Amino acid sequence: MASVRAHSDDDRIDQSPESASDSVQSQLTMHSASYTGLPTHMYPFSSGFVPTSQPQMRSKRRQVKNACTNCQKACKKCDDARPCLRCVKYGIGEECVDSQRKERKKGIKRGPYKKRDGKSRATSTTEAQPDPAPPPAMGMSLSGVPPAGGTPPAASFMGPMGYPLPIYGPIPTVHKPGDASPYHPTYYVPMQPTPSSHPGQEHDGQGYSLPPPHQYYPPYIPYGTMPYPTPYLVSHHRPDMPVVMQPHAQYPGYPNGHHAPYPKPPSAGNSGVDVTASVNGSTRREDHADGREAIAGIEGRNM
DNA sequence: CCCCTCGGACGTTCAATGGG
DNA sequence: CCATTGAACGTCCGAGGGGT
């Protein structure tokens, strides 16, 4: 997941230098400390948080379990929320549905496994860190206590994105594939911009510009008190998308049912939201009768 | 300059395999 | 049975090119 990169213009919220268009930052994704317990979100720290003595390292890229169909088509970053941020931005929240996953092949024969080179019993996934001082991927432990050993994390008590842990919200439960799409209301409590988080920083997960505090401090809602449908009424509280959504009725269906041009997202000038991305219909992949042929293109590509 | 396209790097999942 | 392996499958970064 994800991180944020500051941009000189306030609207960029993406962590990647990628086109502003799809710079829909998926902070939600990185928030859910779900999948493996400890989130391995990407680029968690602004360079300001990373000791300069250490080479800037990218933490692992974090992926959502299941991108929505729109993001999948666009090969763009999605998040766990539905509608995802990108769809919300393009006003196609109602079309934001999980993509369908192929079933994995079975019965594939495999050759004999390579022998381990005799050393560690580290598993492939829990590989013993050869690095004595592994990068502070999280810069924290779940307990909020800085991990023992190694270099002191740059932001020991910060959750991903630098949100202080105690108010970071609940640790979502792990869901297995097939479970109903979990939704955990996520409360975004913005960190204070740091002097070091300046525009243009790459993959630092922090440097986005923040709207005035009154715009991005979400109301505190105790976990569990928000009814499930809420996400459809109130957009995810996040500093970069302080958008109050209307019920789906807000989104007019496409004429003929599909593939009309996405509405252009509101202009950056008036919302502080990333809107540099226009989704202009003719080129949207939804018109994917061509180009990457929508899903077909994806399948064809065999990504 | 902005935005879209898409190749390919990278992450995740999980069946097959191997060892205790 | 469980740990490990490794390939299938998925996500999405980011370069490059077209459009405005």
GROMACS .gro file of C-alpha atoms (C1' of nucleotides) in nm:
model
  343
    1MET     CA    1   0.000   0.000   0.000
    2ALA     CA    2   0.060   0.271  -0.019
    3SER     CA    3   0.187   0.583   0.067
    4VAL     CA    4   0.167   0.929  -0.017
    5ARG     CA    5   0.390   1.159  -0.186
    6ALA     CA    6   0.373   1.524  -0.147
    7HIS     CA    7   0.331   1.730  -0.447
    8SER     CA    8   0.384   2.087  -0.495
    9ASP     CA    9   0.026   2.121  -0.576
   10ASP     CA   10  -0.202   2.029  -0.302
   11ASP     CA   11  -0.402   1.791  -0.494
   12ARG     CA   12  -0.165   1.512  -0.551
   13ILE     CA   13  -0.224   1.242  -0.309
   14ASP     CA   14  -0.056   0.959  -0.470
   15GLN     CA   15   0.262   0.805  -0.365
   16SER     CA   16   0.381   0.748  -0.703
   17PRO     CA   17   0.505   0.983  -0.958
   18GLU     CA   18   0.257   0.827  -1.176
   19SER     CA   19   0.021   1.027  -1.367
   20ALA     CA   20  -0.174   1.252  -1.155
   21SER     CA   21  -0.475   1.101  -1.306
   22ASP     CA   22  -0.476   0.792  -1.111
   23SER     CA   23  -0.309   0.926  -0.817
   24VAL     CA   24  -0.569   0.797  -0.592
   25GLN     CA   25  -0.390   0.734  -0.283
   26SER     CA   26  -0.488   0.425  -0.114
   27GLN     CA   27  -0.426   0.506   0.236
   28LEU     CA   28  -0.706   0.288   0.332
   29THR     CA   29  -0.517   0.002   0.209
   30MET     CA   30  -0.218   0.067   0.405
   31HIS     CA   31  -0.425   0.124   0.702
   32SER     CA   32  -0.572  -0.208   0.729
   33ALA     CA   33  -0.312  -0.377   0.924
   34SER     CA   34  -0.496  -0.672   0.817
   35TYR     CA   35  -0.355  -0.924   0.591
   36THR     CA   36  -0.047  -1.025   0.760
   37GLY     CA   37  -0.100  -0.858   1.083
   38LEU     CA   38   0.169  -0.610   1.044
   39PRO     CA   39   0.099  -0.393   0.755
   40THR     CA   40   0.375  -0.385   0.512
   41HIS     CA   41   0.255  -0.079   0.346
   42MET     CA   42   0.473   0.086   0.104
   43TYR     CA   43   0.690   0.380   0.149
   44PRO     CA   44   0.573   0.445   0.495
   45PHE     CA   45   0.796   0.726   0.583
   46SER     CA   46   0.869   1.052   0.441
   47SER     CA   47   1.228   1.106   0.389
   48GLY     CA   48   1.201   1.329   0.683
   49PHE     CA   49   1.123   1.031   0.892
   50VAL     CA   50   1.399   0.825   0.764
   51PRO     CA   51   1.733   0.880   0.912
   52THR     CA   52   1.935   1.038   0.647
   53SER     CA   53   2.225   0.826   0.741
   54GLN     CA   54   2.044   0.535   0.594
   55PRO     CA   55   1.988   0.498   0.232
   56GLN     CA   56   1.635   0.569   0.138
   57MET     CA   57   1.477   0.238   0.111
   58ARG     CA   58   1.145   0.156  -0.023
   59SER     CA   59   0.945  -0.067   0.191
   60LYS     CA   60   0.744  -0.332   0.030
   61ARG     CA   61   0.477  -0.238  -0.202
   62ARG     CA   62   0.148  -0.317  -0.055
   63GLN     CA   63  -0.138  -0.450  -0.248
   64VAL     CA   64  -0.498  -0.478  -0.178
   65LYS     CA   65  -0.638  -0.822  -0.171
   66ASN     CA   66  -0.878  -0.752  -0.440
   67ALA     CA   67  -0.884  -0.451  -0.658
   68CYS     CA   68  -1.211  -0.333  -0.791
   69THR     CA   69  -1.288  -0.394  -1.150
   70ASN     CA   70  -1.226  -0.037  -1.247
   71CYS     CA   71  -0.887  -0.016  -1.092
   72GLN     CA   72  -0.803  -0.352  -1.224
   73LYS     CA   73  -0.882  -0.245  -1.572
   74ALA     CA   74  -0.680   0.063  -1.535
   75CYS     CA   75  -0.400  -0.117  -1.363
   76LYS     CA   76  -0.424   0.142  -1.099
   77LYS     CA   77  -0.409   0.140  -0.731
   78CYS     CA   78  -0.719   0.042  -0.554
   79ASP     CA   79  -0.804   0.023  -0.191
   80ASP     CA   80  -1.004  -0.196   0.032
   81ALA     CA   81  -1.294   0.033   0.067
   82ARG     CA   82  -1.589   0.010  -0.159
   83PRO     CA   83  -1.628   0.226  -0.337
   84CYS     CA   84  -1.261   0.271  -0.358
   85LEU     CA   85  -1.108   0.608  -0.363
   86ARG     CA   86  -1.036   0.600  -0.728
   87CYS     CA   87  -1.390   0.515  -0.817
   88VAL     CA   88  -1.516   0.779  -0.583
   89LYS     CA   89  -1.297   1.028  -0.747
   90TYR     CA   90  -1.429   0.942  -1.084
   91GLY     CA   91  -1.781   0.931  -0.961
   92ILE     CA   92  -1.828   0.571  -1.041
   93GLY     CA   93  -1.855   0.451  -0.692
   94GLU     CA   94  -2.155   0.250  -0.775
   95GLU     CA   95  -1.956   0.050  -1.017
   96CYS     CA   96  -1.690  -0.022  -0.773
   97VAL     CA   97  -1.709  -0.390  -0.717
   98ASP     CA   98  -1.452  -0.648  -0.641
   99SER     CA   99  -1.305  -0.812  -0.937
  100GLN     CA  100  -1.348  -1.176  -0.979
  101ARG     CA  101  -1.051  -1.392  -0.923
  102LYS     CA  102  -0.959  -1.685  -1.125
  103GLU     CA  103  -0.940  -2.014  -0.959
  104ARG     CA  104  -0.593  -2.138  -0.920
  105LYS     CA  105  -0.488  -2.431  -1.123
  106LYS     CA  106  -0.454  -2.754  -0.946
  107GLY     CA  107  -0.277  -3.072  -1.014
  108ILE     CA  108   0.030  -2.909  -1.152
  109LYS     CA  109   0.326  -3.133  -1.108
  110ARG     CA  110   0.638  -2.985  -0.973
  111GLY     CA  111   0.988  -3.098  -0.976
  112PRO     CA  112   1.179  -3.184  -0.664
  113TYR     CA  113   1.244  -2.892  -0.443
  114LYS     CA  114   1.578  -2.742  -0.417
  115LYS     CA  115   1.746  -2.826  -0.099
  116ARG     CA  116   1.787  -2.554   0.143
  117ASP     CA  117   2.141  -2.443   0.167
  118GLY     CA  118   2.166  -2.591   0.505
  119LYS     CA  119   2.129  -2.279   0.700
  120SER     CA  120   1.844  -2.101   0.856
  121ARG     CA  121   1.511  -2.252   0.900
  122ALA     CA  122   1.366  -1.931   0.799
  123THR     CA  123   1.058  -1.969   0.602
  124SER     CA  124   1.014  -1.806   0.276
  125THR     CA  125   0.772  -1.567   0.423
  126THR     CA  126   0.924  -1.520   0.759
  127GLU     CA  127   1.271  -1.519   0.634
  128ALA     CA  128   1.524  -1.456   0.902
  129GLN     CA  129   1.639  -1.109   0.840
  130PRO     CA  130   1.994  -1.123   0.728
  131ASP     CA  131   1.997  -0.761   0.797
  132PRO     CA  132   2.082  -0.705   1.158
  133ALA     CA  133   1.897  -0.384   1.156
  134PRO     CA  134   1.602  -0.435   0.936
  135PRO     CA  135   1.445  -0.123   0.808
  136PRO     CA  136   1.178   0.008   1.034
  137ALA     CA  137   0.915  -0.092   0.794
  138MET     CA  138   0.651   0.010   1.031
  139GLY     CA  139   0.851   0.210   1.262
  140MET     CA  140   0.641   0.066   1.528
  141SER     CA  141   0.516  -0.242   1.681
  142LEU     CA  142   0.159  -0.325   1.730
  143SER     CA  143   0.193  -0.241   2.088
  144GLY     CA  144   0.304   0.097   1.995
  145VAL     CA  145   0.639   0.031   2.140
  146PRO     CA  146   0.939   0.074   1.929
  147PRO     CA  147   1.078  -0.253   1.818
  148ALA     CA  148   1.364  -0.369   2.022
  149GLY     CA  149   1.700  -0.366   1.866
  150GLY     CA  150   1.797  -0.218   1.543
  151THR     CA  151   1.794   0.145   1.483
  152PRO     CA  152   1.531   0.338   1.657
  153PRO     CA  153   1.247   0.378   1.422
  154ALA     CA  154   1.210   0.717   1.288
  155ALA     CA  155   0.855   0.740   1.400
  156SER     CA  156   0.825   0.488   1.668
  157PHE     CA  157   0.479   0.564   1.775
  158MET     CA  158   0.335   0.641   1.448
  159GLY     CA  159   0.115   0.415   1.259
  160PRO     CA  160   0.132   0.404   0.890
  161MET     CA  161   0.119   0.743   0.744
  162GLY     CA  162   0.241   0.872   1.065
  163TYR     CA  163  -0.086   0.849   1.240
  164PRO     CA  164  -0.040   0.802   1.604
  165LEU     CA  165  -0.124   0.450   1.687
  166PRO     CA  166  -0.360   0.495   1.972
  167ILE     CA  167  -0.601   0.671   1.754
  168TYR     CA  168  -0.521   0.485   1.451
  169GLY     CA  169  -0.819   0.268   1.475
  170PRO     CA  170  -0.882  -0.094   1.527
  171ILE     CA  171  -0.672  -0.359   1.380
  172PRO     CA  172  -0.900  -0.518   1.133
  173THR     CA  173  -0.956  -0.881   1.151
  174VAL     CA  174  -0.812  -1.099   0.888
  175HIS     CA  175  -1.051  -1.213   0.633
  176LYS     CA  176  -1.018  -1.506   0.415
  177PRO     CA  177  -1.095  -1.492   0.052
  178GLY     CA  178  -1.457  -1.535   0.001
  179ASP     CA  179  -1.551  -1.359   0.313
  180ALA     CA  180  -1.784  -1.081   0.277
  181SER     CA  181  -1.590  -0.779   0.193
  182PRO     CA  182  -1.476  -0.653   0.524
  183TYR     CA  183  -1.526  -0.299   0.598
  184HIS     CA  184  -1.365  -0.137   0.885
  185PRO     CA  185  -1.441   0.219   0.928
  186THR     CA  186  -1.115   0.386   0.919
  187TYR     CA  187  -1.059   0.707   1.090
  188TYR     CA  188  -0.801   0.929   0.957
  189VAL     CA  189  -0.636   1.143   1.201
  190PRO     CA  190  -0.393   1.347   1.012
  191MET     CA  191  -0.052   1.401   1.128
  192GLN     CA  192   0.097   1.736   1.134
  193PRO     CA  193   0.291   1.813   0.829
  194THR     CA  194   0.651   1.787   0.899
  195PRO     CA  195   0.901   2.034   0.781
  196SER     CA  196   1.069   1.762   0.598
  197SER     CA  197   0.769   1.644   0.413
  198HIS     CA  198   0.797   1.863   0.125
  199PRO     CA  199   0.650   1.832  -0.214
  200GLY     CA  200   0.807   1.609  -0.459
  201GLN     CA  201   0.931   1.355  -0.222
  202GLU     CA  202   0.905   1.020  -0.363
  203HIS     CA  203   0.721   0.739  -0.205
  204ASP     CA  204   0.750   0.880   0.133
  205GLY     CA  205   0.399   0.820   0.232
  206GLN     CA  206   0.369   1.143   0.409
  207GLY     CA  207   0.430   1.448   0.222
  208TYR     CA  208   0.098   1.527   0.081
  209SER     CA  209  -0.035   1.860   0.156
  210LEU     CA  210  -0.308   1.880   0.402
  211PRO     CA  211  -0.616   2.082   0.385
  212PRO     CA  212  -0.693   2.312   0.668
  213PRO     CA  213  -0.739   2.120   0.987
  214HIS     CA  214  -1.104   2.181   1.017
  215GLN     CA  215  -1.149   2.004   0.692
  216TYR     CA  216  -0.966   1.695   0.767
  217TYR     CA  217  -1.022   1.620   1.125
  218PRO     CA  218  -1.290   1.364   1.111
  219PRO     CA  219  -1.543   1.331   1.380
  220TYR     CA  220  -1.452   1.064   1.618
  221ILE     CA  221  -1.676   0.771   1.589
  222PRO     CA  222  -1.607   0.480   1.814
  223TYR     CA  223  -1.536   0.169   1.630
  224GLY     CA  224  -1.836  -0.044   1.590
  225THR     CA  225  -2.084   0.229   1.617
  226MET     CA  226  -2.090   0.301   1.255
  227PRO     CA  227  -2.342   0.097   1.070
  228TYR     CA  228  -2.212  -0.094   0.780
  229PRO     CA  229  -2.364   0.108   0.502
  230THR     CA  230  -2.204   0.415   0.632
  231PRO     CA  231  -1.916   0.405   0.394
  232TYR     CA  232  -2.162   0.462   0.123
  233LEU     CA  233  -2.290   0.768   0.286
  234VAL     CA  234  -1.981   0.916   0.420
  235SER     CA  235  -1.664   0.879   0.239
  236HIS     CA  236  -1.375   0.737   0.421
  237HIS     CA  237  -1.238   0.989   0.650
  238ARG     CA  238  -0.912   1.074   0.509
  239PRO     CA  239  -0.720   1.387   0.495
  240ASP     CA  240  -0.690   1.382   0.128
  241MET     CA  241  -1.046   1.307   0.047
  242PRO     CA  242  -1.268   1.495   0.281
  243VAL     CA  243  -1.555   1.421   0.059
  244VAL     CA  244  -1.893   1.365   0.196
  245MET     CA  245  -2.061   1.131  -0.035
  246GLN     CA  246  -2.419   1.115  -0.112
  247PRO     CA  247  -2.596   0.792  -0.150
  248HIS     CA  248  -2.546   0.626  -0.475
  249ALA     CA  249  -2.825   0.813  -0.629
  250GLN     CA  250  -2.570   1.079  -0.667
  251TYR     CA  251  -2.417   0.895  -0.948
  252PRO     CA  252  -2.626   0.890  -1.251
  253GLY     CA  253  -2.600   0.576  -1.441
  254TYR     CA  254  -2.426   0.581  -1.764
  255PRO     CA  255  -2.637   0.625  -2.062
  256ASN     CA  256  -2.695   0.293  -2.219
  257GLY     CA  257  -2.573   0.139  -1.909
  258HIS     CA  258  -2.207   0.177  -1.951
  259HIS     CA  259  -1.898   0.333  -2.066
  260ALA     CA  260  -1.998   0.682  -2.091
  261PRO     CA  261  -1.716   0.910  -2.012
  262TYR     CA  262  -1.642   0.923  -1.651
  263PRO     CA  263  -1.741   1.249  -1.509
  264LYS     CA  264  -1.450   1.464  -1.462
  265PRO     CA  265  -1.357   1.481  -1.102
  266PRO     CA  266  -1.413   1.809  -0.935
  267SER     CA  267  -1.145   2.051  -0.994
  268ALA     CA  268  -0.856   2.062  -0.763
  269GLY     CA  269  -0.909   2.420  -0.707
  270ASN     CA  270  -1.214   2.381  -0.500
  271SER     CA  271  -1.174   2.065  -0.313
  272GLY     CA  272  -0.819   1.998  -0.244
  273VAL     CA  273  -0.883   1.661  -0.383
  274ASP     CA  274  -0.678   1.517  -0.653
  275VAL     CA  275  -0.859   1.588  -0.959
  276THR     CA  276  -0.588   1.633  -1.198
  277ALA     CA  277  -0.699   1.311  -1.332
  278SER     CA  278  -0.970   1.346  -1.570
  279VAL     CA  279  -1.132   1.044  -1.687
  280ASN     CA  280  -1.225   1.119  -2.022
  281GLY     CA  281  -1.452   0.877  -2.156
  282SER     CA  282  -1.318   0.799  -2.488
  283THR     CA  283  -1.000   0.688  -2.344
  284ARG     CA  284  -1.123   0.516  -2.043
  285ARG     CA  285  -1.052   0.160  -2.047
  286GLU     CA  286  -1.411   0.092  -1.993
  287ASP     CA  287  -1.450   0.152  -2.349
  288HIS     CA  288  -1.239  -0.128  -2.358
  289ALA     CA  289  -1.384  -0.278  -2.651
  290ASP     CA  290  -1.049  -0.177  -2.773
  291GLY     CA  291  -0.709  -0.116  -2.646
  292ARG     CA  292  -0.657  -0.335  -2.355
  293GLU     CA  293  -0.999  -0.459  -2.420
  294ALA     CA  294  -1.128  -0.401  -2.084
  295ILE     CA  295  -1.108  -0.711  -1.886
  296ALA     CA  296  -1.031  -0.902  -2.191
  297GLY     CA  297  -0.725  -0.699  -2.230
  298ILE     CA  298  -0.623  -0.781  -1.887
  299GLU     CA  299  -0.682  -1.141  -1.933
  300GLY     CA  300  -0.514  -1.133  -2.260
  301ARG     CA  301  -0.226  -0.975  -2.099
  302ASN     CA  302  -0.229  -1.241  -1.843
  303MET     CA  303  -0.103  -1.007  -1.594
  304DC     C1'  304   0.198   1.998  -1.950
  305DC     C1'  305  -0.148   1.669  -1.858
  306DC     C1'  306  -0.327   1.237  -1.886
  307DC     C1'  307  -0.358   0.768  -2.058
  308DT     C1'  308  -0.161   0.330  -2.186
  309DC     C1'  309   0.055  -0.075  -2.076
  310DG     C1'  310   0.507  -0.351  -1.995
  311DG     C1'  311   0.676  -0.559  -1.642
  312DA     C1'  312   0.832  -0.552  -1.149
  313DC     C1'  313   0.668  -0.685  -0.745
  314DG     C1'  314   0.343  -0.889  -0.391
  315DT     C1'  315   0.020  -1.261  -0.251
  316DT     C1'  316  -0.177  -1.699  -0.244
  317DC     C1'  317  -0.180  -2.168  -0.206
  318DA     C1'  318  -0.106  -2.653  -0.406
  319DA     C1'  319   0.272  -2.953  -0.423
  320DT     C1'  320   0.648  -3.133  -0.202
  321DG     C1'  321   0.954  -3.293   0.158
  322DG     C1'  322   1.101  -3.379   0.625
  323DG     C1'  323   1.016  -3.502   1.097
  324DC     C1'  324   0.118  -3.292   0.990
  325DC     C1'  325   0.352  -2.901   0.915
  326DA     C1'  326   0.715  -2.631   0.707
  327DT     C1'  327   0.884  -2.505   0.280
  328DT     C1'  328   0.892  -2.420  -0.202
  329DG     C1'  329   0.780  -2.202  -0.607
  330DA     C1'  330   0.462  -2.093  -0.970
  331DA     C1'  331   0.013  -1.898  -1.071
  332DC     C1'  332  -0.220  -1.510  -1.024
  333DG     C1'  333  -0.292  -1.044  -0.899
  334DT     C1'  334  -0.173  -0.547  -0.814
  335DC     C1'  335  -0.001  -0.132  -0.965
  336DC     C1'  336   0.451   0.142  -1.060
  337DG     C1'  337   0.630   0.430  -1.373
  338DA     C1'  338   0.818   0.520  -1.851
  339DG     C1'  339   0.670   0.682  -2.259
  340DG     C1'  340   0.370   0.873  -2.586
  341DG     C1'  341  -0.043   1.112  -2.744
  342DG     C1'  342  -0.358   1.488  -2.673
  343DT     C1'  343  -0.467   1.954  -2.551
   0.00000   0.00000   0.00000
